[in-house]
mmCIF file of C-alpha atoms and ligand atoms in Angstrom:
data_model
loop_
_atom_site.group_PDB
_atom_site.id
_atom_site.type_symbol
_atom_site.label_atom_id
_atom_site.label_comp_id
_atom_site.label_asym_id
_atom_site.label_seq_id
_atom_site.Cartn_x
_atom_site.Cartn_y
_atom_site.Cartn_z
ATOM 1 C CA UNK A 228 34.471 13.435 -22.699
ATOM 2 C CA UNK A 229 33.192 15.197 -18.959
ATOM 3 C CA UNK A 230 30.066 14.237 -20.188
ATOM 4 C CA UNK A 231 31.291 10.488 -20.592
ATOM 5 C CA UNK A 232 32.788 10.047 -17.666
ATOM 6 C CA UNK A 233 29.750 10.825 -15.239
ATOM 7 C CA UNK A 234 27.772 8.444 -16.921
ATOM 8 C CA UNK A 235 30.321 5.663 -16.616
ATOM 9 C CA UNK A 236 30.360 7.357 -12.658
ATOM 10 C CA UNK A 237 26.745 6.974 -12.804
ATOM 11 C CA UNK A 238 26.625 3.581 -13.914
ATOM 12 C CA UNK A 239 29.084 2.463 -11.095
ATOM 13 C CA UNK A 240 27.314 3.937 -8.965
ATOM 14 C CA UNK A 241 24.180 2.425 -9.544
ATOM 15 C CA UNK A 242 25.789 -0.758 -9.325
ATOM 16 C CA UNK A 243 27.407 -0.398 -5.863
ATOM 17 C CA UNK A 244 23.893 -0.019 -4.633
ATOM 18 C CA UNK A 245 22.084 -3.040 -6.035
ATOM 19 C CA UNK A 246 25.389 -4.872 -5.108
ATOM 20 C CA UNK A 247 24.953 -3.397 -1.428
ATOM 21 C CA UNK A 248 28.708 -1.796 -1.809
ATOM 22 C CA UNK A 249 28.534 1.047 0.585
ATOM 23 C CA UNK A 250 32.236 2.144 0.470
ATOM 24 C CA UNK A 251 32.302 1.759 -3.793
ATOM 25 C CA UNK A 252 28.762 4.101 -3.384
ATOM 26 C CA UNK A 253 30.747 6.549 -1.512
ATOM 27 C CA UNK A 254 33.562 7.008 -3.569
ATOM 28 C CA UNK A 255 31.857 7.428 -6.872
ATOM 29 C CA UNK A 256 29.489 9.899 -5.502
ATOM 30 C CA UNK A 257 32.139 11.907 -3.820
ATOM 31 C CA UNK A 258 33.491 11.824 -7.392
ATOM 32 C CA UNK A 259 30.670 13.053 -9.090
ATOM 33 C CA UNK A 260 30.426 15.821 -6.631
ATOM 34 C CA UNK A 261 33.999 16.859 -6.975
ATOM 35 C CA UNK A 262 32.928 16.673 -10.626
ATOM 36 C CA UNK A 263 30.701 19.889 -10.139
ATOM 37 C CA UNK A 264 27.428 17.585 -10.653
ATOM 38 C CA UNK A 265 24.770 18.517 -8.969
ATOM 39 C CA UNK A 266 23.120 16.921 -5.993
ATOM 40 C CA UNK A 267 19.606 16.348 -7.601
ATOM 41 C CA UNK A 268 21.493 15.116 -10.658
ATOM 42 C CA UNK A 269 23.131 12.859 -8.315
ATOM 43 C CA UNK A 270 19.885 11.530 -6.496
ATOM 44 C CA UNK A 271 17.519 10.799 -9.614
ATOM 45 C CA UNK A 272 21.115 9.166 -11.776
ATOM 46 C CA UNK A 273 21.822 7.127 -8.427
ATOM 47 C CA UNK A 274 19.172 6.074 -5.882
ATOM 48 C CA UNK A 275 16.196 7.190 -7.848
ATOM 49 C CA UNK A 276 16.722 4.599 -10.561
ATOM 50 C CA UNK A 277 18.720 1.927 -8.089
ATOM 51 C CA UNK A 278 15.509 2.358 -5.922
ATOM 52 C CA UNK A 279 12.636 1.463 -8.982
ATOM 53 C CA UNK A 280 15.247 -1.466 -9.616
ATOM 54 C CA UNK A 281 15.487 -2.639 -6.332
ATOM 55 C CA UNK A 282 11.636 -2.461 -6.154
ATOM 56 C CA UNK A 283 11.316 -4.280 -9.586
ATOM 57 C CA UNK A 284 13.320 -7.232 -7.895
ATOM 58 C CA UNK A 285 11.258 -7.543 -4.788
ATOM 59 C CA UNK A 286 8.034 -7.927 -6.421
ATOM 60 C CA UNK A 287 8.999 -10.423 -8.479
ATOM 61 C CA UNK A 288 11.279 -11.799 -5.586
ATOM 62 C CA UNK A 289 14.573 -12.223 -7.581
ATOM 63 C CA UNK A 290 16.215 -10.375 -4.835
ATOM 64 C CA UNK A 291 16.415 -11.229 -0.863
ATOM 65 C CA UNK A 292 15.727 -8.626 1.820
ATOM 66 C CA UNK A 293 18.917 -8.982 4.009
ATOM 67 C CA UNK A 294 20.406 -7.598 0.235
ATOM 68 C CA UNK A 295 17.642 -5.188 0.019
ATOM 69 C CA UNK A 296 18.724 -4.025 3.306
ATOM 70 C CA UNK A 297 22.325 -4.082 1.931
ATOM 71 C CA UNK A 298 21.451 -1.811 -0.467
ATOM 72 C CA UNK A 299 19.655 0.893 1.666
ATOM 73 C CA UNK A 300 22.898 1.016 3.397
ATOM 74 C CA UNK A 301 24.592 1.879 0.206
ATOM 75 C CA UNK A 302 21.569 4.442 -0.596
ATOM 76 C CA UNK A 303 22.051 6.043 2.894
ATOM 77 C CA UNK A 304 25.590 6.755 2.672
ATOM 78 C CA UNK A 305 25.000 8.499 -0.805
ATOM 79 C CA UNK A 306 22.904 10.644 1.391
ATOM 80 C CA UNK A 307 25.567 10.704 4.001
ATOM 81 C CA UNK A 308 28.158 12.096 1.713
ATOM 82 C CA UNK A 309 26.303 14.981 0.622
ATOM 83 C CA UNK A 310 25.245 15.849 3.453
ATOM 84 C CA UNK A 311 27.944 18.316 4.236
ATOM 85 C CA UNK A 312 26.914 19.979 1.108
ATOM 86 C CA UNK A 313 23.598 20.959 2.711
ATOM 87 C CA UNK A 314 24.446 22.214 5.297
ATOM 88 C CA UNK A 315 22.628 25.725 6.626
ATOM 89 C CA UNK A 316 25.609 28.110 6.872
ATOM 90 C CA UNK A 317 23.361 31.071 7.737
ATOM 91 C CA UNK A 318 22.182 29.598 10.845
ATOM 92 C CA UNK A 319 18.803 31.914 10.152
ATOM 93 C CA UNK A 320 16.055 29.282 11.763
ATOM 94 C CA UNK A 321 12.769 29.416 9.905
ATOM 95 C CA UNK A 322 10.684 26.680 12.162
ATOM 96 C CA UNK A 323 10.725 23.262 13.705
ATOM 97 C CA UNK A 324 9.462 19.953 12.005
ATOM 98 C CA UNK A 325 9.040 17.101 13.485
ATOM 99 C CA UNK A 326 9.228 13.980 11.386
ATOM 100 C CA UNK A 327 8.288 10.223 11.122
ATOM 101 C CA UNK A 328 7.727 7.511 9.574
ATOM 102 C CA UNK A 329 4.091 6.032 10.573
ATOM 103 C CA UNK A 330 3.478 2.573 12.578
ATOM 104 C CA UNK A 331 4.175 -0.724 10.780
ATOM 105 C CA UNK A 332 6.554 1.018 8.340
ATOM 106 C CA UNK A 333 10.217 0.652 8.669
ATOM 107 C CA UNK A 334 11.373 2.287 5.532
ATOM 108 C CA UNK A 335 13.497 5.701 5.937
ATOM 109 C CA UNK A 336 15.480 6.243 3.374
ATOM 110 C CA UNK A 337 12.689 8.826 1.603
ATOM 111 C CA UNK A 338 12.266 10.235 5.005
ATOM 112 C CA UNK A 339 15.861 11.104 5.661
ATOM 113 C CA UNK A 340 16.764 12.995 2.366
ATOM 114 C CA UNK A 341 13.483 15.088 2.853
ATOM 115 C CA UNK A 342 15.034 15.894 6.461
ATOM 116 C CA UNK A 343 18.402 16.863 4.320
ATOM 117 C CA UNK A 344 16.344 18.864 2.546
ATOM 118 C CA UNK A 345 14.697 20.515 5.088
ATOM 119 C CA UNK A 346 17.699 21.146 7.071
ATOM 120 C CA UNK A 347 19.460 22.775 4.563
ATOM 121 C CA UNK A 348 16.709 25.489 4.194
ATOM 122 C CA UNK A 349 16.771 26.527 7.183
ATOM 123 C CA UNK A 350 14.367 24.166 9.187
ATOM 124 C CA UNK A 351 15.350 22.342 12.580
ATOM 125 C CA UNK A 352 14.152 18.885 12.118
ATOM 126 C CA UNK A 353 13.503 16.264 14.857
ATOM 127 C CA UNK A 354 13.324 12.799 13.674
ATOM 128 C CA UNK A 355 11.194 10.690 15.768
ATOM 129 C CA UNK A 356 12.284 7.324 13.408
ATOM 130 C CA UNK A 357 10.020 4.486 11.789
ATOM 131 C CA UNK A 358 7.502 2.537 13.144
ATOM 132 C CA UNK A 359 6.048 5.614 14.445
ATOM 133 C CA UNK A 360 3.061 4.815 16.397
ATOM 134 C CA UNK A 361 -0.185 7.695 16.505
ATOM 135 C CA UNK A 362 0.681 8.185 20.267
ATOM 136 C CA UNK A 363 4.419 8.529 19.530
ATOM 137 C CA UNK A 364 3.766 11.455 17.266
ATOM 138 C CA UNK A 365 0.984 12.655 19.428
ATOM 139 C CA UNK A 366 3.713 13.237 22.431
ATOM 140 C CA UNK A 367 6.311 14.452 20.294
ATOM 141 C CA UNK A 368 3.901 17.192 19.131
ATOM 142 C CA UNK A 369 2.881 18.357 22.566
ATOM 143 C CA UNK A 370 6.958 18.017 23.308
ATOM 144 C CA UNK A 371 8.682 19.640 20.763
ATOM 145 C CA UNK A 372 5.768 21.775 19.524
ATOM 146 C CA UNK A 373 6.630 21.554 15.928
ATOM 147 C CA UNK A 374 5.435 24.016 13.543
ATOM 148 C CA UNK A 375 4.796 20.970 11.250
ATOM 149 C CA UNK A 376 4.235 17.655 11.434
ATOM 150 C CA UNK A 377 6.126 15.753 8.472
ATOM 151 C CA UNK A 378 4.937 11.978 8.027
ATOM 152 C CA UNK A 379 6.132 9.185 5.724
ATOM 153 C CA UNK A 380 4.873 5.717 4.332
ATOM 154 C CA UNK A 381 6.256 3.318 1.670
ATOM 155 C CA UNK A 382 3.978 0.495 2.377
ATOM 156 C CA UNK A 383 -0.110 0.688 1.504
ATOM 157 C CA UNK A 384 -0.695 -0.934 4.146
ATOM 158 C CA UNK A 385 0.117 1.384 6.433
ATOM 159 C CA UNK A 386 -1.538 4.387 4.811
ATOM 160 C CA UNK A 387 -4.557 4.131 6.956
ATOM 161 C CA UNK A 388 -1.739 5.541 10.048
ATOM 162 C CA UNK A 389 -1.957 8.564 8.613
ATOM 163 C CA UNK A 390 -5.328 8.989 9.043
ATOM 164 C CA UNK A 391 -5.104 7.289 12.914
ATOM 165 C CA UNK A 392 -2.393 10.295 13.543
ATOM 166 C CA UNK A 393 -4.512 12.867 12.456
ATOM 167 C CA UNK A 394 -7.499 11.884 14.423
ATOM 168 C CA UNK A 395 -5.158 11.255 17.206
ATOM 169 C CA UNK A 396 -4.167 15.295 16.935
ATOM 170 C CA UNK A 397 -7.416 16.467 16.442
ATOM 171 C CA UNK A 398 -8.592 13.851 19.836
ATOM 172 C CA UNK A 399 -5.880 15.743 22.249
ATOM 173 C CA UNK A 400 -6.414 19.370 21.236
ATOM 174 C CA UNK A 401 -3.772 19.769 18.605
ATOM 175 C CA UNK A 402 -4.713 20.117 15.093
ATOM 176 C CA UNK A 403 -4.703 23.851 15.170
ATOM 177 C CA UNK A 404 -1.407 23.856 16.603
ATOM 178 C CA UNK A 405 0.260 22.104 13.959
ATOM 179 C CA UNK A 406 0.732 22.011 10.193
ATOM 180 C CA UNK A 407 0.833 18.576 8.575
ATOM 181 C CA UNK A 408 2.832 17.060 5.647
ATOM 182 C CA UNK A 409 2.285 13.689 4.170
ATOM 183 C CA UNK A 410 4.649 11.864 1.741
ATOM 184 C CA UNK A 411 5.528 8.467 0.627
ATOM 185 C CA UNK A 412 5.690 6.699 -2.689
ATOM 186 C CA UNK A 413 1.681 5.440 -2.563
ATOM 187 C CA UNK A 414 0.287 8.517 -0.997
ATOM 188 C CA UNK A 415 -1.533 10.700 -3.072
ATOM 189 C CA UNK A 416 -3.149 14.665 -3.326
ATOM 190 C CA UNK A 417 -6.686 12.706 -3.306
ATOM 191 C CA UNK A 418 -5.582 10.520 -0.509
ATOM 192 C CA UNK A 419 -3.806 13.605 1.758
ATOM 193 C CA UNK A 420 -7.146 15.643 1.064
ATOM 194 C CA UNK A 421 -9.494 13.193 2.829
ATOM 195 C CA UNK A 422 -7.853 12.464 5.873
ATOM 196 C CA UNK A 423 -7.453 16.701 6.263
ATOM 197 C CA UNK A 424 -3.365 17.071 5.561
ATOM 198 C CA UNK A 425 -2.390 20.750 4.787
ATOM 199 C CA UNK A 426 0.439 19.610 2.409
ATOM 200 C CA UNK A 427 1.107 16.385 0.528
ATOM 201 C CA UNK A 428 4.894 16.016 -1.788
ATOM 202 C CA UNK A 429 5.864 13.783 -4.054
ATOM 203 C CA UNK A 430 9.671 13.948 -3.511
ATOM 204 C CA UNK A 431 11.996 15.859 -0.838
ATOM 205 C CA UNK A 432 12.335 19.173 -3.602
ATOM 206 C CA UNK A 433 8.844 19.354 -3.128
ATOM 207 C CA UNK A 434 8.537 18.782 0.577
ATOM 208 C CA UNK A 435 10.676 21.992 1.246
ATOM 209 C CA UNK A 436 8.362 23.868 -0.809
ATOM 210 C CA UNK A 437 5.455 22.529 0.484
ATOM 211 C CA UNK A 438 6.832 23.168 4.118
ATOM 212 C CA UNK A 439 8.047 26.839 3.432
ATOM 213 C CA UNK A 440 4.353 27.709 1.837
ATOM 214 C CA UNK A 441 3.225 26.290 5.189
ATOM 215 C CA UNK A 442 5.824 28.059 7.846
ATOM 216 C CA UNK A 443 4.391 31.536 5.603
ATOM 217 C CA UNK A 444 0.967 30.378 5.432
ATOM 218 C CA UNK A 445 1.055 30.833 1.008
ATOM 219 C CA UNK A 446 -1.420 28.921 -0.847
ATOM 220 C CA UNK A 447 1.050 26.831 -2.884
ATOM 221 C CA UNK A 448 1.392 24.428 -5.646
ATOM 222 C CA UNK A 449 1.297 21.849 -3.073
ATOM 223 C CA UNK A 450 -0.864 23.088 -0.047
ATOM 224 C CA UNK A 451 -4.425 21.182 0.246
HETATM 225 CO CO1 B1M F 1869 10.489 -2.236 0.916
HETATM 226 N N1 B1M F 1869 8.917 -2.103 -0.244
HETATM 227 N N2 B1M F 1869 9.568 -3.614 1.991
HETATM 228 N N3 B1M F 1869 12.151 -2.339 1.888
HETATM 229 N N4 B1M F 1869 11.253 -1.204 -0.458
HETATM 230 C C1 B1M F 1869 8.957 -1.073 -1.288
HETATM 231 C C2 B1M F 1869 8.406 0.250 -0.782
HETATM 232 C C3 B1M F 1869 8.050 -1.743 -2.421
HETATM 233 C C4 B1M F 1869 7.402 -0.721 -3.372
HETATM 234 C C5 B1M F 1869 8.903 -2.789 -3.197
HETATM 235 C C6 B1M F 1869 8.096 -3.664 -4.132
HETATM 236 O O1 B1M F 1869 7.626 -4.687 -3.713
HETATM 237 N N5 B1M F 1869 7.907 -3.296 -5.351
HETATM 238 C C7 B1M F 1869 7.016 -2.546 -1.538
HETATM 239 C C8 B1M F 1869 5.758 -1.776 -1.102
HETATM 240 C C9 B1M F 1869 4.532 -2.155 -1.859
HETATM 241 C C10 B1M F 1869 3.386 -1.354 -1.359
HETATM 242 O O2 B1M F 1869 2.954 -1.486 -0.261
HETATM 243 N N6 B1M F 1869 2.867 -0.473 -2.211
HETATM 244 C C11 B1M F 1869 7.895 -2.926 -0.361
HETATM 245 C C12 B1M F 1869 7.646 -4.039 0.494
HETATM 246 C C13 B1M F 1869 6.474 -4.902 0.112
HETATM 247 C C14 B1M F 1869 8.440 -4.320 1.632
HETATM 248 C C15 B1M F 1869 8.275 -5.487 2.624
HETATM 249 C C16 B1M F 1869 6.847 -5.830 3.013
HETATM 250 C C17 B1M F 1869 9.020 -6.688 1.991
HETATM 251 C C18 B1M F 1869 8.954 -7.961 2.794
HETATM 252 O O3 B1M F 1869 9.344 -8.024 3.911
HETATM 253 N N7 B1M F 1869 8.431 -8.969 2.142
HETATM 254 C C19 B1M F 1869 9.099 -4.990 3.835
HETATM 255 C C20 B1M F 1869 8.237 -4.161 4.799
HETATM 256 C C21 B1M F 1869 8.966 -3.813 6.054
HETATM 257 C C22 B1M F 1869 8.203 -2.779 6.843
HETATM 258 O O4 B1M F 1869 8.318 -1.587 6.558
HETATM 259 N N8 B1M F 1869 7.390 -3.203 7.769
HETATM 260 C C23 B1M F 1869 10.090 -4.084 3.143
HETATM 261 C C24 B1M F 1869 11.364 -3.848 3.645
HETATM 262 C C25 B1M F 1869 12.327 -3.052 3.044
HETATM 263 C C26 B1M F 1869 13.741 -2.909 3.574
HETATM 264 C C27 B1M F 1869 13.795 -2.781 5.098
HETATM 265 C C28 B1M F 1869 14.549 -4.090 3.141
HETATM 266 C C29 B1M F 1869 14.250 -1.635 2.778
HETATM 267 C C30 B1M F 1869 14.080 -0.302 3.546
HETATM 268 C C31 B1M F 1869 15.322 0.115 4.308
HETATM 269 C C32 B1M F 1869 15.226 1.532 4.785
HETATM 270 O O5 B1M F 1869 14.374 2.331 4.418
HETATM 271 N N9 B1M F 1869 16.156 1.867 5.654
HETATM 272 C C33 B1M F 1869 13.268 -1.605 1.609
HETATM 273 C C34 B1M F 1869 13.488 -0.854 0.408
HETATM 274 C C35 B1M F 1869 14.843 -0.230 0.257
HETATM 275 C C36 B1M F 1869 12.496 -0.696 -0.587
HETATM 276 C C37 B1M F 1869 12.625 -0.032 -1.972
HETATM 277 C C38 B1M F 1869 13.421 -0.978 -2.865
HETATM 278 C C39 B1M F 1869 13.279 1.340 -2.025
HETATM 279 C C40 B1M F 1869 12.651 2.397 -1.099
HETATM 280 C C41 B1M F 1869 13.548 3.602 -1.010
HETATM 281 O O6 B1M F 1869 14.198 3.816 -0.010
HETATM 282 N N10 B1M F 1869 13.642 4.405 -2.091
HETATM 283 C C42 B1M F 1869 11.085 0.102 -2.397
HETATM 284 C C43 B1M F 1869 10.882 0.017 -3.903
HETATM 285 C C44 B1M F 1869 10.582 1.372 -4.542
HETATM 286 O O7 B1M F 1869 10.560 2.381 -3.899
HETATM 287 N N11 B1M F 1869 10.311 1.355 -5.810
HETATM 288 C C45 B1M F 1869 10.423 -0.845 -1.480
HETATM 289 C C46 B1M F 1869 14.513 5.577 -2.163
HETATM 290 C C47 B1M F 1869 13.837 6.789 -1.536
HETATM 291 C C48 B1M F 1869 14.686 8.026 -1.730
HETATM 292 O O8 B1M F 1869 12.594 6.974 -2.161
HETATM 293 O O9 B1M F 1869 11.338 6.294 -0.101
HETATM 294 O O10 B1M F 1869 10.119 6.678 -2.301
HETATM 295 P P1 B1M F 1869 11.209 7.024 -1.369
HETATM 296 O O11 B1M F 1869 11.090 8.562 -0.986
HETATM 297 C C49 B1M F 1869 10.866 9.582 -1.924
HETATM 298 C C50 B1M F 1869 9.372 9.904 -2.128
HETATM 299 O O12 B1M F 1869 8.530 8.820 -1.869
HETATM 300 C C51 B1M F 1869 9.152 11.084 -1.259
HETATM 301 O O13 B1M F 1869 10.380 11.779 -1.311
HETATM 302 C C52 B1M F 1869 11.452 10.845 -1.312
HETATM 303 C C53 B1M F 1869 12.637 11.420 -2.026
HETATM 304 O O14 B1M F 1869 12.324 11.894 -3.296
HETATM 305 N N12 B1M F 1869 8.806 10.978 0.151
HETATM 306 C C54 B1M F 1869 8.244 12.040 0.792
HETATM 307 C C55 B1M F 1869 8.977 9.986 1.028
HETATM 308 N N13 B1M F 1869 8.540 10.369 2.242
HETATM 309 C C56 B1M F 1869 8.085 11.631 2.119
HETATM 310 C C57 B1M F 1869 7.536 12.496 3.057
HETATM 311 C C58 B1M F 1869 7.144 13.769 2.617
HETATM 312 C C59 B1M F 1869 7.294 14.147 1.304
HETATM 313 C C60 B1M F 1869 7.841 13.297 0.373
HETATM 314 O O15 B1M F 1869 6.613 14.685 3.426
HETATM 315 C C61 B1M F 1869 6.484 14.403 4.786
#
């Protein structure tokens, strides 16, 4: 019976976000959470698959971007209402991050649950935004002096920013001074190895991994 209910939660939910109904996407997730389900349940059940579906439309243009755009909105505040949830209650700080998504790209949605993520372990994160251009990040290293540098990209066409960034550090001094991250839906381990990343994750579980086998300098299952 529990068991059906969530799914018929889930379902709703997934619907409120291809229908771009933020208030409907809050409500059922703050009902799955009172539920006892689990946030990572809740991501892959909700925006996961509403995501792929979204994307699905878009290519084969059944779907307009002003609702696309709806439906981020209804994505972010499933974020939103967890957020509590991950909260750091033991206030112990274990470094800084700075984080972006590169120049051209406005998609953040990725981005700012891997923040979430990171925040909730421990890690101050600074959020420079989207459309981050290579002398943007450049400044907000030598400001903020991050321990790492966490970059995003959705598009393809933009991939070739993270490779402008990190010739941009290395240009004014900074490589050694910072550990970087790369993420994003078409980014791969091949792709983060040849433009000289120290970390590449597929989702934000892995990012905090990643980022912790960075702060402590461990060879991990996702360092480069
Ligand atoms: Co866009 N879009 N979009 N879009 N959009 C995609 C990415 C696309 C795959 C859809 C498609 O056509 N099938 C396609 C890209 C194709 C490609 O280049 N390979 C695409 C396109 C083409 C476009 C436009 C060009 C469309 C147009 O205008 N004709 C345009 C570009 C605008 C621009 O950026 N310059 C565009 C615009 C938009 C909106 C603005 C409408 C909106 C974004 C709103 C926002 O972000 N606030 C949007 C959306 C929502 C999508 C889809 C549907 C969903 C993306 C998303 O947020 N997913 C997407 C389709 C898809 O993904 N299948 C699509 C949820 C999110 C949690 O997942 O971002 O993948 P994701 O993040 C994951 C991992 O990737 C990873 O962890 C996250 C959590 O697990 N991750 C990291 C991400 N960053 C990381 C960093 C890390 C580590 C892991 O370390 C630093």
């Amino acid at each position: 019976m529990g068991v059906m209910v969530t799914d018929k939660l889930f379902i709703d939910l997934r619907e409120a976000i291809i229908n771009g109904q933020t208030q409907t996407a809050m409500d059922k997730t703050k009902l799955l959470l009172r539920k006892g389900v689990g946030f990572n349940e809740i991501i892959e059940n909700s925006i996961d698959i509403s995501s792929k579906e979204l994307g699905k439309k878009m290519r084969y243009g059944e779907i307009d971007i002003p609702d696309v755009l709806m439906s981020s909105r209804a994505m972010l505040a499933v974020i939103y209402v967890m957020e509590p949830i991950f909260s750091n209650c033991n206030g112990f700080v274990k470094g800084i991050v700075v984080t972006g998504t590169v120049a051209g790209d406005l998609h953040d949605i990725g981005k700012k649950l891997v923040s979430m993520m990171l925040k909730s372990h421990g890690y101050t994160v600074i959020d420079i935004g989207i459309d981050v251009t290579k002398e943007i990040f450049v400044d907000a290293v030598k400001k903020y002096k991050p321990n790492v540098l966490a970059m995003s990209s959705l598009l393809t066409l933009t991939l070739i920013e993270f490779k402008c960034v990190m010739e941009a550090l290395i240009e004014n001094g900074l490589r050694s001074e910072v550990k970087v991250i790369i993420g994003g839906a078409p980014v791969s381990v091949k792709y983060a190895k040849e433009i000289g990343a120290d970390a590449y994750a597929s989702d934000a579980f892995e990012a905090v991994e990643a980022v912790d086998d960075l702060i402590y300098n461990r060879i991990g299952k996702f360092s480069l």
